[in-house]
XYZ file of C-alpha atoms in Angstrom:
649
model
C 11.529 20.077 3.707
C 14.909 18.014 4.357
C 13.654 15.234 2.317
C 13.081 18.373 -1.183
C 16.501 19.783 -0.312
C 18.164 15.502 -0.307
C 16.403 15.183 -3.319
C 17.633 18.606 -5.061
C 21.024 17.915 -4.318
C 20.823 14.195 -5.507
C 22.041 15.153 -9.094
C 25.713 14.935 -8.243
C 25.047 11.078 -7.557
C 23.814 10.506 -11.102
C 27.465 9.610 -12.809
C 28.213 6.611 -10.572
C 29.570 3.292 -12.163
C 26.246 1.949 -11.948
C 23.774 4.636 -12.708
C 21.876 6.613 -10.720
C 22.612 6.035 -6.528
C 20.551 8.424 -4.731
C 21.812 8.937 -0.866
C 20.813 6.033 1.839
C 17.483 8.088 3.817
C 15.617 6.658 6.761
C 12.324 8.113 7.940
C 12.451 6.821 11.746
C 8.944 7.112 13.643
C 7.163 5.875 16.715
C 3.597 5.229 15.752
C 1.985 6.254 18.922
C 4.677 8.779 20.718
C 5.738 7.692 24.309
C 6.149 11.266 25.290
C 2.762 12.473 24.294
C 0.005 9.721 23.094
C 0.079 11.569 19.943
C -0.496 8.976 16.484
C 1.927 9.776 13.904
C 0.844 10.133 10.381
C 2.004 6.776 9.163
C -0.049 6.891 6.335
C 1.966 9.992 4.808
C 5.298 9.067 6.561
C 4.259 6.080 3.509
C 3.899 8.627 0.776
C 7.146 10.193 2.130
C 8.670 6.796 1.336
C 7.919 6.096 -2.111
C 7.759 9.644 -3.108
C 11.627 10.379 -1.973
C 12.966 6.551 -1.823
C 13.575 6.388 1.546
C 13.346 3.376 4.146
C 10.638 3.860 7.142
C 11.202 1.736 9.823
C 8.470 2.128 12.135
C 8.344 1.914 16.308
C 4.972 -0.181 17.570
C 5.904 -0.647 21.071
C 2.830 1.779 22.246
C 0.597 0.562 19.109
C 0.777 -3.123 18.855
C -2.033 -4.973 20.253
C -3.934 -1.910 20.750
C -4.631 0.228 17.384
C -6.464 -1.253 14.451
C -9.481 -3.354 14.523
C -8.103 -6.246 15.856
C -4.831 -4.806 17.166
C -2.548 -5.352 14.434
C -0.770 -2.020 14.846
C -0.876 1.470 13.317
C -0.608 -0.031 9.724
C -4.129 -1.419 10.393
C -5.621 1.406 11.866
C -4.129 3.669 8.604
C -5.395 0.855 6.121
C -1.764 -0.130 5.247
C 0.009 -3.485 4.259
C 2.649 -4.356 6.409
C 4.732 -4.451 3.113
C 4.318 -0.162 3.180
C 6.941 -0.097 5.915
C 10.328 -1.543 5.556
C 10.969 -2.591 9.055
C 8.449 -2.640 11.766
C 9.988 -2.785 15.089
C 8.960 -2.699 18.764
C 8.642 -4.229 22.625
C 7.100 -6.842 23.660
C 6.652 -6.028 27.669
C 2.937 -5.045 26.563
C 2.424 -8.782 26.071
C 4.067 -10.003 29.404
C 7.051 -10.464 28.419
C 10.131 -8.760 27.651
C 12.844 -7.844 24.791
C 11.322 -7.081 21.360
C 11.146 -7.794 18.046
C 11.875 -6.877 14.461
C 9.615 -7.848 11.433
C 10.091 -6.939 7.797
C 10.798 -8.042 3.863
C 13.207 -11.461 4.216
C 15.939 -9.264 2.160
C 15.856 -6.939 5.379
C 15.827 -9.094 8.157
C 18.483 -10.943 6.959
C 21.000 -8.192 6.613
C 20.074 -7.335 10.203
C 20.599 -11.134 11.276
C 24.159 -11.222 9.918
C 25.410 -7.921 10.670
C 22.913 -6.975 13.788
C 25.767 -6.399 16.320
C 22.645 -6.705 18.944
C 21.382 -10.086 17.363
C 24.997 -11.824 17.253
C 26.585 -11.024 20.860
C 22.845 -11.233 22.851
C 21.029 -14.251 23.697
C 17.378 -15.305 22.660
C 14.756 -14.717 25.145
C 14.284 -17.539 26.854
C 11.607 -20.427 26.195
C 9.164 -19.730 28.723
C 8.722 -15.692 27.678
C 8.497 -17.023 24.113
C 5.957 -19.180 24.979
C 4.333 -15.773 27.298
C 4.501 -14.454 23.724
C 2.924 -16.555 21.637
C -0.262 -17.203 24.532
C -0.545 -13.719 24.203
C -0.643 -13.673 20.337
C -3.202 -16.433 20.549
C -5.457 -14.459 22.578
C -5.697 -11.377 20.717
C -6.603 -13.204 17.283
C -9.444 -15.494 19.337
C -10.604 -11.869 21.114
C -10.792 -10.178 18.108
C -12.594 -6.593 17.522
C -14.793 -6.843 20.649
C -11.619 -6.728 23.203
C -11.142 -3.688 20.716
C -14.050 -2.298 21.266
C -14.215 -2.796 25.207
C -10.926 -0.729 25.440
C -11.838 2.316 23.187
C -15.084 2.654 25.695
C -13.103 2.449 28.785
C -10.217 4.952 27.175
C -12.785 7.457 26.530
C -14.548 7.550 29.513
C -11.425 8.523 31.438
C -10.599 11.036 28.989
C -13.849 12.637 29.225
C -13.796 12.401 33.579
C -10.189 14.120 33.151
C -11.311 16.558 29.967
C -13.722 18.307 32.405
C -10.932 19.123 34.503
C -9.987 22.729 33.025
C -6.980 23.174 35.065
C -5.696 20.126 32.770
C -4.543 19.205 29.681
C -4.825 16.527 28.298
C -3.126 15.325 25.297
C -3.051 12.337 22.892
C -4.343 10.529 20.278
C -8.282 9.495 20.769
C -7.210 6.390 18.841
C -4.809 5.309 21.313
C -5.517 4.302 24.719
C -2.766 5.834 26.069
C -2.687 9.781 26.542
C -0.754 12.243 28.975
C -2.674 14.456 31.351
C -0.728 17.654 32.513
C -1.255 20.833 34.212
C -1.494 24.493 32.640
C 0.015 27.662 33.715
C 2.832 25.947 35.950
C 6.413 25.881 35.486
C 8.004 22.782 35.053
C 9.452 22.499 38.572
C 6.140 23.270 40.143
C 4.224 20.649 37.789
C 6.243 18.042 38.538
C 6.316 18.303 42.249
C 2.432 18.743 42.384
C 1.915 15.502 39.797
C 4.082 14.112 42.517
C 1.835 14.877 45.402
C -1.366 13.480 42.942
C 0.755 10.230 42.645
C 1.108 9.425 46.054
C -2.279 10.320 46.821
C -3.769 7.863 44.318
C -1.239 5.404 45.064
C -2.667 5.635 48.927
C -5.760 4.437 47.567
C -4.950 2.305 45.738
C -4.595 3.656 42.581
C -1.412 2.774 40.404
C -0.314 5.853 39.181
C 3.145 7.037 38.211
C 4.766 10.769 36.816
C 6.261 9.870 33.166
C 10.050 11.104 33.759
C 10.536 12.500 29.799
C 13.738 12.253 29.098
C 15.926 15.321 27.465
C 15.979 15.896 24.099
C 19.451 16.255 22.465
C 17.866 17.758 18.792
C 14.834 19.323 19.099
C 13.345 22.799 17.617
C 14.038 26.284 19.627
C 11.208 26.715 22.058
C 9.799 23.565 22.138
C 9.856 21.526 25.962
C 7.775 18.677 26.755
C 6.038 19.358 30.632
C 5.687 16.775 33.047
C 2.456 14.927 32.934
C 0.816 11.867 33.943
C 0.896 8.969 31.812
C -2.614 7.250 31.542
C -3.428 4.107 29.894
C -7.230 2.305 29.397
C -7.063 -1.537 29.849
C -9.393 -3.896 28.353
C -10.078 -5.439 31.404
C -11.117 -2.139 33.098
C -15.105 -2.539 34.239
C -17.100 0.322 34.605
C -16.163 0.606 38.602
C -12.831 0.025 37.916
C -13.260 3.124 35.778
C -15.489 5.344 37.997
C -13.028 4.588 40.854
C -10.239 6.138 39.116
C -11.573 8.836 38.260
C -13.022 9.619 41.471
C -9.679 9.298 42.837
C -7.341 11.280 40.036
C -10.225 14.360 40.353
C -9.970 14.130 44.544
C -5.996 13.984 44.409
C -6.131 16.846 41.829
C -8.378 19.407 43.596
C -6.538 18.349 47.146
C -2.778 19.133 45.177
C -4.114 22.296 43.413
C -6.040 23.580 46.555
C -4.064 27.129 47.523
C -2.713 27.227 44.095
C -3.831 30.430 42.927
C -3.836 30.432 38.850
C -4.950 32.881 36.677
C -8.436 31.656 34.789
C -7.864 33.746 31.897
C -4.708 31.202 31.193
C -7.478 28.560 31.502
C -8.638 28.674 28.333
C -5.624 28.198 25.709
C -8.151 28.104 22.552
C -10.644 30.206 22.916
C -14.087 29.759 20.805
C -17.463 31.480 21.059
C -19.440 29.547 23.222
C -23.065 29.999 24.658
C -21.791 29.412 28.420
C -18.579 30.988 28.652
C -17.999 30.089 32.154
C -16.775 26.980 30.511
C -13.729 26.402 28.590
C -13.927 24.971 25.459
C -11.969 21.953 24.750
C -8.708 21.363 23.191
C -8.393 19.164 20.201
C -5.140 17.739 20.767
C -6.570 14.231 18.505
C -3.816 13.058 16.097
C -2.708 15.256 12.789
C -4.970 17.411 10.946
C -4.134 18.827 7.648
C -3.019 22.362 6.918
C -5.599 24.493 6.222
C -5.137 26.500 3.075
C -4.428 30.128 3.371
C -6.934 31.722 1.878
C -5.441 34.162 -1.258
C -7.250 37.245 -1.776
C -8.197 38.895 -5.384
C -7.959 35.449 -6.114
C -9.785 35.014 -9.607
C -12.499 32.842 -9.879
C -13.696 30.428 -12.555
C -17.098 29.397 -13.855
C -17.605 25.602 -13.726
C -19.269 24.408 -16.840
C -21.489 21.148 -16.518
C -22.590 19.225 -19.548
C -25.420 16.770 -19.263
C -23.491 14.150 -20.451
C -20.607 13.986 -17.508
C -22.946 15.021 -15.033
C -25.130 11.392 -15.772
C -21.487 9.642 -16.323
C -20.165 11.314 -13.443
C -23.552 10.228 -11.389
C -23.239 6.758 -12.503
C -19.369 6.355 -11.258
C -20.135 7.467 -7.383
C -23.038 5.537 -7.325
C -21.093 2.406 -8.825
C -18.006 3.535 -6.438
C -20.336 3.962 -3.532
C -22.288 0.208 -3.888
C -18.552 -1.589 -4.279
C -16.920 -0.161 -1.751
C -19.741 -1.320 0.695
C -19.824 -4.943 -1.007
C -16.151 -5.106 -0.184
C -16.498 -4.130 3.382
C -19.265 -6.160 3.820
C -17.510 -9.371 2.171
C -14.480 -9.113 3.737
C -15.368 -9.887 6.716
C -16.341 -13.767 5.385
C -12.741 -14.130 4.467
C -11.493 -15.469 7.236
C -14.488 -18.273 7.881
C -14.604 -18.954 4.132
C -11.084 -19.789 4.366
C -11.048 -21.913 7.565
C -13.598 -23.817 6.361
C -11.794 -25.342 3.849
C -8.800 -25.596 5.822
C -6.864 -22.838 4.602
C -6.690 -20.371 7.578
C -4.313 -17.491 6.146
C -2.953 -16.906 9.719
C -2.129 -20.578 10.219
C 1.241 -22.002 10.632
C 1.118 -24.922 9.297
C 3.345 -25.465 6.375
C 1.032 -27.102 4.058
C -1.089 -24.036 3.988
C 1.751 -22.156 3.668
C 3.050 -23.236 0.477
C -0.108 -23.761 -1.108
C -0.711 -20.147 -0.535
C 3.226 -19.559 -1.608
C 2.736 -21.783 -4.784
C -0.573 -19.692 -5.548
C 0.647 -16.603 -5.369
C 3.872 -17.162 -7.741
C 1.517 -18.912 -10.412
C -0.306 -16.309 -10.437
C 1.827 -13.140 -10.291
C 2.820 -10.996 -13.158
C 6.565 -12.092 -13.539
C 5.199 -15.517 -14.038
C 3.007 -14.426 -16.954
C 5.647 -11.882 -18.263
C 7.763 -15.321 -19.266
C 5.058 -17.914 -19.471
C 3.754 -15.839 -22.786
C 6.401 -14.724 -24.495
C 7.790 -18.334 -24.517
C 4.408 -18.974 -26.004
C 5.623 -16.532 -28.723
C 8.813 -18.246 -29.301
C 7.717 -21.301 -28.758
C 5.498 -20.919 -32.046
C 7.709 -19.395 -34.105
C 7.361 -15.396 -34.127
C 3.822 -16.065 -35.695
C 1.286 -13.185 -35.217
C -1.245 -15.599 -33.420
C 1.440 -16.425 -31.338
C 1.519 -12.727 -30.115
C -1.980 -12.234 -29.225
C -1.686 -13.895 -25.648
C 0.909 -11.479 -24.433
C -0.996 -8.277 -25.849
C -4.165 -9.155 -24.216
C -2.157 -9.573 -21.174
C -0.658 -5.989 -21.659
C -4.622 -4.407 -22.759
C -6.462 -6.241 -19.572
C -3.221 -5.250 -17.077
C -4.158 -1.971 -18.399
C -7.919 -1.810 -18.539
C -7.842 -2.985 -14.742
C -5.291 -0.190 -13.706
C -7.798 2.114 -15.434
C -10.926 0.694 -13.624
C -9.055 0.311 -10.140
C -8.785 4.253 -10.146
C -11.970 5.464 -11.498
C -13.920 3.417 -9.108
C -11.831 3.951 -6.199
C -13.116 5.552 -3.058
C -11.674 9.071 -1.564
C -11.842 7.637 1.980
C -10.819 4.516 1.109
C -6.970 3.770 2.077
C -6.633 0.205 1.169
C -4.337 -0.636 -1.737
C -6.922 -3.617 -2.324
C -9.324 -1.709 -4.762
C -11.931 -3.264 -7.138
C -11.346 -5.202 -9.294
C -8.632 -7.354 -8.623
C -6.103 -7.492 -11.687
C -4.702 -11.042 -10.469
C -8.291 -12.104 -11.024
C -9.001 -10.595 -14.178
C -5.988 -12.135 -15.707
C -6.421 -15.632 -14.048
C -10.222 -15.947 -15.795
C -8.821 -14.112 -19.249
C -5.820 -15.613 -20.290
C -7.305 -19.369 -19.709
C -10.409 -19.581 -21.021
C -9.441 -17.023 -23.509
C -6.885 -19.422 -24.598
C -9.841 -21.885 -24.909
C -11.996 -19.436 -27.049
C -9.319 -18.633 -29.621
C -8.705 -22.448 -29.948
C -11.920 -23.884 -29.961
C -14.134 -21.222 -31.911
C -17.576 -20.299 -31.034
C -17.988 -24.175 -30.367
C -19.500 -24.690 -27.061
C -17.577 -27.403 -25.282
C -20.330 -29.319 -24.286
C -21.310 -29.956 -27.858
C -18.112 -32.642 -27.847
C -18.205 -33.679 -24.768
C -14.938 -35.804 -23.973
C -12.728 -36.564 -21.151
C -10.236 -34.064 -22.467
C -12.431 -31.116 -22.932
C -13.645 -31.833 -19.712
C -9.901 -32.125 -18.039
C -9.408 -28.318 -19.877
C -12.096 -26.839 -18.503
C -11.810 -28.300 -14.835
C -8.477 -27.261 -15.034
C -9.247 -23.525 -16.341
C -11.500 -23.708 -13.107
C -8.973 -24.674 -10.649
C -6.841 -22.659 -12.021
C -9.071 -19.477 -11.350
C -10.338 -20.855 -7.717
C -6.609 -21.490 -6.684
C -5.361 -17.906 -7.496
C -8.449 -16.228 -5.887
C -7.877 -18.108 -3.069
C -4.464 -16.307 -2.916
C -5.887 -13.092 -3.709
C -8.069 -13.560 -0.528
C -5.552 -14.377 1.663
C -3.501 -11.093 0.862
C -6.339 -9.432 1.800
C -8.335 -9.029 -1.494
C -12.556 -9.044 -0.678
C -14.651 -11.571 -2.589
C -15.993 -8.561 -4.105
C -13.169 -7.772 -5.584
C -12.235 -10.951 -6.799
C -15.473 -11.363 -8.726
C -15.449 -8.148 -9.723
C -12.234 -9.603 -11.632
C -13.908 -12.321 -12.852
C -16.985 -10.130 -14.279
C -14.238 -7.646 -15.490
C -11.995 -10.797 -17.087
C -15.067 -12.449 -19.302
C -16.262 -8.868 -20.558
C -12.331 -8.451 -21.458
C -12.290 -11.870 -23.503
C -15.248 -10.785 -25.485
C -13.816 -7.667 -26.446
C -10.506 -9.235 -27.054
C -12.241 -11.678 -29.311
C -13.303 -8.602 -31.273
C -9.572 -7.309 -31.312
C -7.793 -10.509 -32.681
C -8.899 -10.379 -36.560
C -7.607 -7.065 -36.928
C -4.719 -7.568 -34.573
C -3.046 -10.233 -36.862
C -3.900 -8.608 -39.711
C -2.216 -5.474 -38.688
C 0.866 -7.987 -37.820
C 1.073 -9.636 -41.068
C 0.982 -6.480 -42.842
C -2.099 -6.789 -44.573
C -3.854 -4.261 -42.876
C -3.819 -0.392 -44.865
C -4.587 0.885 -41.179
C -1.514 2.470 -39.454
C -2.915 1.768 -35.781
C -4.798 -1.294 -34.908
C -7.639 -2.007 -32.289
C -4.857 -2.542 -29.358
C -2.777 0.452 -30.194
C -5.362 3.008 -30.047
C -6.779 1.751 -26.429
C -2.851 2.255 -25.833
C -3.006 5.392 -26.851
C -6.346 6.620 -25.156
C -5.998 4.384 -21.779
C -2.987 7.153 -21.994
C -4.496 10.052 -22.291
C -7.619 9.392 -20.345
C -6.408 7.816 -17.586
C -8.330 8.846 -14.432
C -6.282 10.489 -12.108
C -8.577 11.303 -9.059
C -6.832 14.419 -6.907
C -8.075 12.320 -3.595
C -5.919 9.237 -4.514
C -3.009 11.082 -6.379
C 0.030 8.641 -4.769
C -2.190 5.788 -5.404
C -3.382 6.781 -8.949
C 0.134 7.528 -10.339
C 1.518 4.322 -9.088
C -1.114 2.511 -10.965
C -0.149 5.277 -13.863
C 3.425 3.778 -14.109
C 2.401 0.473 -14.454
C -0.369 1.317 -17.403
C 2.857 3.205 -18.732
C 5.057 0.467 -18.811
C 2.539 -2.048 -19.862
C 1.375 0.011 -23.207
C 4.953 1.000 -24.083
C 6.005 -3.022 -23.931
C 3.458 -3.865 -25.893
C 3.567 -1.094 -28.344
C 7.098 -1.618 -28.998
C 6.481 -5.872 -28.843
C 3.511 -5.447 -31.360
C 6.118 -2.709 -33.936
C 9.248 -5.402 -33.660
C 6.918 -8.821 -34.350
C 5.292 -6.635 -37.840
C 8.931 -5.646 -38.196
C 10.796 -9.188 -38.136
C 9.161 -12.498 -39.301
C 10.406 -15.882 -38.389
C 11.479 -18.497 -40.947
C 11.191 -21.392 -38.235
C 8.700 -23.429 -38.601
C 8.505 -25.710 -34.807
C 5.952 -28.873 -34.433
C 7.518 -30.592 -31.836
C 6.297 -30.117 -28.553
C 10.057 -31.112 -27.444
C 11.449 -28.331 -30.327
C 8.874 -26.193 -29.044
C 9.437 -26.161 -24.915
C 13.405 -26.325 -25.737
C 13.112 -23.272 -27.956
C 10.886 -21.571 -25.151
C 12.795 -21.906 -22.262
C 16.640 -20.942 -24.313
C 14.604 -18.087 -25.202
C 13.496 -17.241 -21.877
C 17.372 -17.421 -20.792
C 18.238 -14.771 -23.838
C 15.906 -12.920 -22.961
C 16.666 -12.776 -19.461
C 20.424 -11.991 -19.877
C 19.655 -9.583 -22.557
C 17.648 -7.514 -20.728
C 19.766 -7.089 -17.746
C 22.431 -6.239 -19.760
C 20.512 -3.446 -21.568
C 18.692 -2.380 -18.124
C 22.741 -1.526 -17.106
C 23.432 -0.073 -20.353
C 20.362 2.215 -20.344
C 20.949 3.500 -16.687
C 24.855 4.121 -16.949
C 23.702 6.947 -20.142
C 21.008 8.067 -18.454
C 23.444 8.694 -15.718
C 26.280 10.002 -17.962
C 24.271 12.011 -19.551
C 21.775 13.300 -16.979
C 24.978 14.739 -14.933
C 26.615 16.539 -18.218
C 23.509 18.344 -18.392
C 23.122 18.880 -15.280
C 26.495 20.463 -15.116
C 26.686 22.460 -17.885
C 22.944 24.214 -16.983
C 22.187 24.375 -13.498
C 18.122 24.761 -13.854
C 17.795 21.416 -14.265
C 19.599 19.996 -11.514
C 15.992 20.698 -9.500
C 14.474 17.637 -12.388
C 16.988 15.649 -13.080
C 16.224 13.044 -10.453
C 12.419 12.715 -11.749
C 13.635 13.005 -15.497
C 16.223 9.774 -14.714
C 13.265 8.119 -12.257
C 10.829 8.733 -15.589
C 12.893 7.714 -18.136
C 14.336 4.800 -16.014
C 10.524 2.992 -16.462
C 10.021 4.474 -19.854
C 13.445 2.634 -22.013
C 13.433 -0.419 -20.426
C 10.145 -1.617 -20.863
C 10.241 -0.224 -24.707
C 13.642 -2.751 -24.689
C 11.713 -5.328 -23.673
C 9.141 -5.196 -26.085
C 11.601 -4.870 -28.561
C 14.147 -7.829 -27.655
C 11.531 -9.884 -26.963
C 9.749 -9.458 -30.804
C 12.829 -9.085 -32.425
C 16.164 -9.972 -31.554
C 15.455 -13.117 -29.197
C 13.651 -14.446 -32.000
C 16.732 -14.175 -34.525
C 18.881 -15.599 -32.481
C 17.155 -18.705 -31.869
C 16.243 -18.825 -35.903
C 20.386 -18.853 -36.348
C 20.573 -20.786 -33.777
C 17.807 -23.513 -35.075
C-alpha cells in the first residue's frame, strides 16, 4: 500500500534535469524475525523490488547457516540469486564469533566502504575471530545438506513435544529452527513472571533456557503487542536424548509453573475446527506466510470454457515436456559441483586462477559483448546485407529462447535458471553458424586441413568455455544442452531465413515483411505469458521487446542506407570496426539523455494539465524508456554510424 501511494505521487519527479528520478525507497527485512521465528516472504519482498524500484537490503543473522539446503540463507531456501537482494547483511556470533558482515553488488559495497561512518572509525575484527569465521565457513560447505537435514529432525521433534502442550503457543516458521513458545490467556506481567519460574527450573537441571526480553516497539500498528515467550532453538548437534531430555524437562517445569493457575479451557482453543475428538485442541498454523484467500463474490457470472482438440494435445504435450525438464534439471544439478572439481574448476574456490577464468568466461560470453562484437562485423564489411545477418540472428534466437524459457517453465519452480539457457544457445549459434554461412553445405571433413580443423576446435572451446560459466552461475547441464539442442535447430532455421533476408535488404524482394520480421511480429503477439510466473514472464517480455524493436528498426535503416565503402583490409576493416564501436557508443548515450529529458518534459506537462494520468505516467515513462532507445539503436547503428565512417573513409 505505501509502496502504490510512492509510486502515484512519483509524477512530480518526472521534469528533473536528467529525466525521470523516482524517490530513494528501501524495503528493510529480517529474513527469519528475532521476535517471533516467523520467515518473511523474501521471495515477494523481491517482486516488491523490481516492481516499485526499490533497494531490499535483507537481515540473515537468524537465517544464515541454517535455511536453505546447505545453509546459504533465506535466498536459498526461496530459490533466489543473491543478486535479487541489494545488500545482504547480518551477525556472525552464530558462527563463533562476533561483529558481522555486509555482502552485496561491488557498486554497493563500495559506497558503504567510503562513506560507512561504522566501517571508517571501527576496527576489523581481529585475526583469530576471522580465522573462527572462515573454520566455520569451511565446515558448513564440507557438511553439506545432511547437517541440514539432522537439524530440521531435531527442530521438529521439539516443536511437536511443545505443540501438544495446549496451554502453549507456539509460534514460528517450520523452516527455521528457531521458534518462540508462549503462554495463552495470561497477561503480560503474569507470562513473564511464570516463563521466569520455567527458566530457572530448567536451568536447575540443567537445561539452558532463557525468557527473550522483546524490546518496545517505537512504530508499530494499534493493537498489536508481542507477549513474552521462550526463545527455542534446534542444534545440529542435538541427539535424540539430548532432545527427549529437554522436553521432558520444559513439559515438567511447565505443568509445575502452571499448577494452581486456573485458566479458562474455552480460551484454549484460539482456532477452532471440527474435529472427531474435541477434547483436543486443534493446532495452530502459525508456519510462515500464506496467501490471501480470495473473497468469494456472489452473483458472480460464470463462463463456459471451450476446449478444442488441438490445444488440449498442444497443451498436453507442454506439461509433459515442462514436467520431464524440470526433473532433468534437478536431477543434473546436483553433478555440478563434482563435474566442476574434477577438472579443477571448483566455483566456490578462491583461488584466483579459477576466478578469472570464470570472470573471462562470463564477459565473452554475455550479451553486451555480442551487442558490439556484431555490429562491428556490420561495419567492418561495409553496410552489406550479409554483413547484417549475424546480428539479426542474434536478435531472432535472444528471442526464440525468451519465448521457450516461459512456455516451458514450471509453476513451482522459483529459480531464474529456466530451460534452455540463452547464453548457450547463442554460444553454439553464432559460431558454427558463422561456419555454415561461410563454408556452404560442405562438410568440413571433406577438406580436411589444419585450419579447418583450428576453426572447428576453436568453435568447440568456445562453446565448452561459456557453458562452463553458465554452470558455475548456477545453470543445470540440462539446461545448458537444452541450449545447445535449441542453438543447432536455430541455425537450421536461420539457414532457411538468410536468402530471403538479404533479398528483402537489397530491395529485391516485392514482399513488404521478410522471414525475420514476421517471427518479430508473432514472437509479439504470442508470447506466453503464464499467470503462475507473471514477474518472471514479463521480465523476459521486455527483453523479447527490446530485442525485436532493435532489430526491426536495424533491419528498416540497413534497406534504407547503402554503403559506398568498399573495405578488404583486415587492418581497414578492424580500424573501421572499433571507430565505429566508439560512435556508436557516444551516440547512443547521448540520444539515451535526449530521449529521457522529453519523455520527462513531456510526461509532466501532461501530467499537469490532466490529472488522470498522473496514476500512469510512471509506467508510460518506465515503457517508453525501453521502447525508444532500443529503436535508436537499431537505427544509429544501420544508418548513421555507417555514414559517418563512409565521410570519414
Amino acid at each position: 500500500r505505501v509502496l502504490k501511494d510512492i509510486a502515484a505521487d512519483e509524477w512530480k519527479g518526472l521534469g528533473g534535469s536528467m529525466g525521470f528520478s523516482p524517490r530513494r525507497k528501501f524495503i528493510i527485512s529480517e529474513s527469519v524475525f528475532g521476535s517471533t521465528g516467523k520467515l518473511a516472504p523474501v521471495d515477494k519482498l523481491c517482486e516488491l523490488r523490481l516492481q516499485y524500484k526499490t533497494r531490499f537490503i535483507l537481515d540473515e543473522s537468524h537465517s544464515f547457516g541454517v535455511l536453505g539446503a546447505t545453509g546459504r540463507g533465506a535466498t536459498e531456501h526461496f530459490g533466489l540469486k543473491s543478486s535479487d537482494v541489494d545488500v545482504i547483511c547480518g551477525s556472525l556470533e552464530g558462527l563463533a564469533s562476533c561483529c558481522g558482515f555486509s555482502a552485496g553488488a561491488t557498486g554497493v559495497v563500495s559506497y558503504q566502504r567510503l562513506l560507512g561512518s561504522g566501517y571508517c572509525f571501527s576496527a576489523s575484527p581481529p585475526p583469530y575471530l576471522a580465522t573462527a569465521v572462515s573454520a566455520s565457513l569451511v565446515a558448513i560447505r564440507k557438511s553439506g545438506p545432511a547437517r541440514m537435514r539432522t537439524l530440521r529432525t531435531a527442530t521438529q521433534k521439539l516443536r511437536e513435544g511443545l505443540e501438544g502442550m495446549p496451554e502453549l503457543e507456539v509460534t514460528g516458521s517450520k523452516a527455521s529452527p528457531m521458534f518462540s513458545v508462549g503462554i495463552r490467556q495470561l497477561k503480560d506481567d503474569e507470562a513473564a513472571e511464570l516463563l521466569d519460574s520455567v527458566c530457572a527450573k530448567a536451568q536447575a537441571r540443567g537445561l539452558a533456557v532463557c525468557r527473550f526480553n522483546r524490546p518496545p516497539l517505537t512504530f508499530k500498528p494499534k493493537n498489536f503487542s508481542l507477549s513474552p515467550a521462550l526463545r527455542i532453538c534446534g542444534s545440529s548437534v542435538h541427539t535424540q536424548q539430548d532432545i527427549q531430555f529437554a522436553l521432558e524437562v520444559l513439559t515438567s517445569a511447565f505443568k509445575q509453573a502452571l499448577t494452581g493457575l486456573k485458566l479458562e479451557e474455552s480460551k484454549f482453543h484460539v482456532d477452532v475446527v471440527e474435529s472427531p475428538s474435541p477434547a483436543k485442541a486443534a493446532p495452530v498454523d502459525h508456519d510462515d506466510y500464506a496467501p490471501a484467500e480470495k473473497t468469494k463474490l456472489k452473483n458472480k457470472e460464470t463462463y463456459t470454457v471451450i476446449k478444442m482438440p488441438f490445444l488440449v494435445v498442444l497443451w498436453t504435450l507442454v506439461s509433459l515436456s515442462r514436467r520431464y525438464l524440470t526433473e532433468q534439471s534437478e536431477i543434473t544439478s546436483r553433478f555440478i559441483d563434482g563435474w566442476l572439481r574434477m577438472l579443477r574448476l571448483d566455483r566456490n574456490s578462491t583461488s584466483q586462477a579459477v576466478q578469472t577464468f570464470y570472470c573471462l568466461a562470463s564477459i565473452i560470453g554475455s550479451h553486451h559483448t555480442y551487442s558490439m562484437v556484431l555490429p562491428m562485423v556490420f561495419w567492418s564489411f561495409g553496410g552489406s546485407p550479409k554483413s547484417a545477418i549475424p546480428y539479426i540472428f542474434y536478435c531472432l534466437n535472444c528471442a526464440a529462447g525468451c519465448m521457450m524459457k516461459c512456455a516451458i517453465r514450471e509453476e513451482k519452480d522459483a529459480l531464474s535458471h529456466s530451460w534452455p539457457s540463452i547464453t548457450a544457445m547463442n554460444a553454439i549459434a553464432l559460431p558454427f553458424f558463422f561456419l555454415r554461412y561461410y563454408y556452404g553445405h560442405a562438410w568440413l571433413y571433406h577438406s580436411f586441413t589444419v585450419q579447418n580443423l583450428c576453426i572447428g576446435f576453436a568453435g568447440v572451446v568456445w562453446f565448452l568455455i561459456i557453458s562452463l560459466s553458465r554452470m558455475q552461475k548456477g545453470d543445470s547441464p540440462s539446461n545448458v544442452s537444452g541450449g545447445l539442442v535449441a542453438g543447432c535447430v536455430a541455425i537450421h532455421v536461420m539457414l532457411l531465413f538468410c536468402s530471403p533476408t538479404v533479398a528483402w535488404l537489397l530491395g529485391s524482394s516485392t514482399s513488404s515483411l521478410c522471414p525475420p520480421l514476421w517471427f518479430a511480429l508473432c514472437s509479439l503477439l504470442f508470447f506466453p505469458l503464464p499467470e503462475s510466473a507473471q514477474v518472471f514472464s514479463l521480465h523476459y517480455y521486455g527483453h523479447v521487446v527490446k530485442h525485436m524493436v532493435s532489430m526491426t528498426a536495424f533491419m528498416y535503416g540497413a534497406s534504407w542506407y547503402t554503403s559506398s565503402a568498399a573495405v578488404a583490409e583486415p587492418v581497414a576493416m578492424l580500424q573501421r570496426g572499433a571507430i565505429g564501436v566508439v560512435l556508436h557508443i557516444v551516440i547512443q548515450l547521448l540520444a539515451t539523455f535526449l530521449i529521457r529529458k522529453m519523455l520527462a518534459v513531456s510526461l509532466a506537462c501532461i501530467c499537469a494539465n490532466v490529472r488522470s494520468m498522473r496514476k500512469y505516467a510512471v509506467q508510460v515513462y518506465q515503457s517508453a524508456e525501453i521502447l525508444l532507445p532500443a529503436l535508436v539503436h537499431g537505427l544509429t547503428m544501420s544508418t548513421l554510424v555507417p555514414a559517418i565512417l563512409d565521410m570519414a573513409s
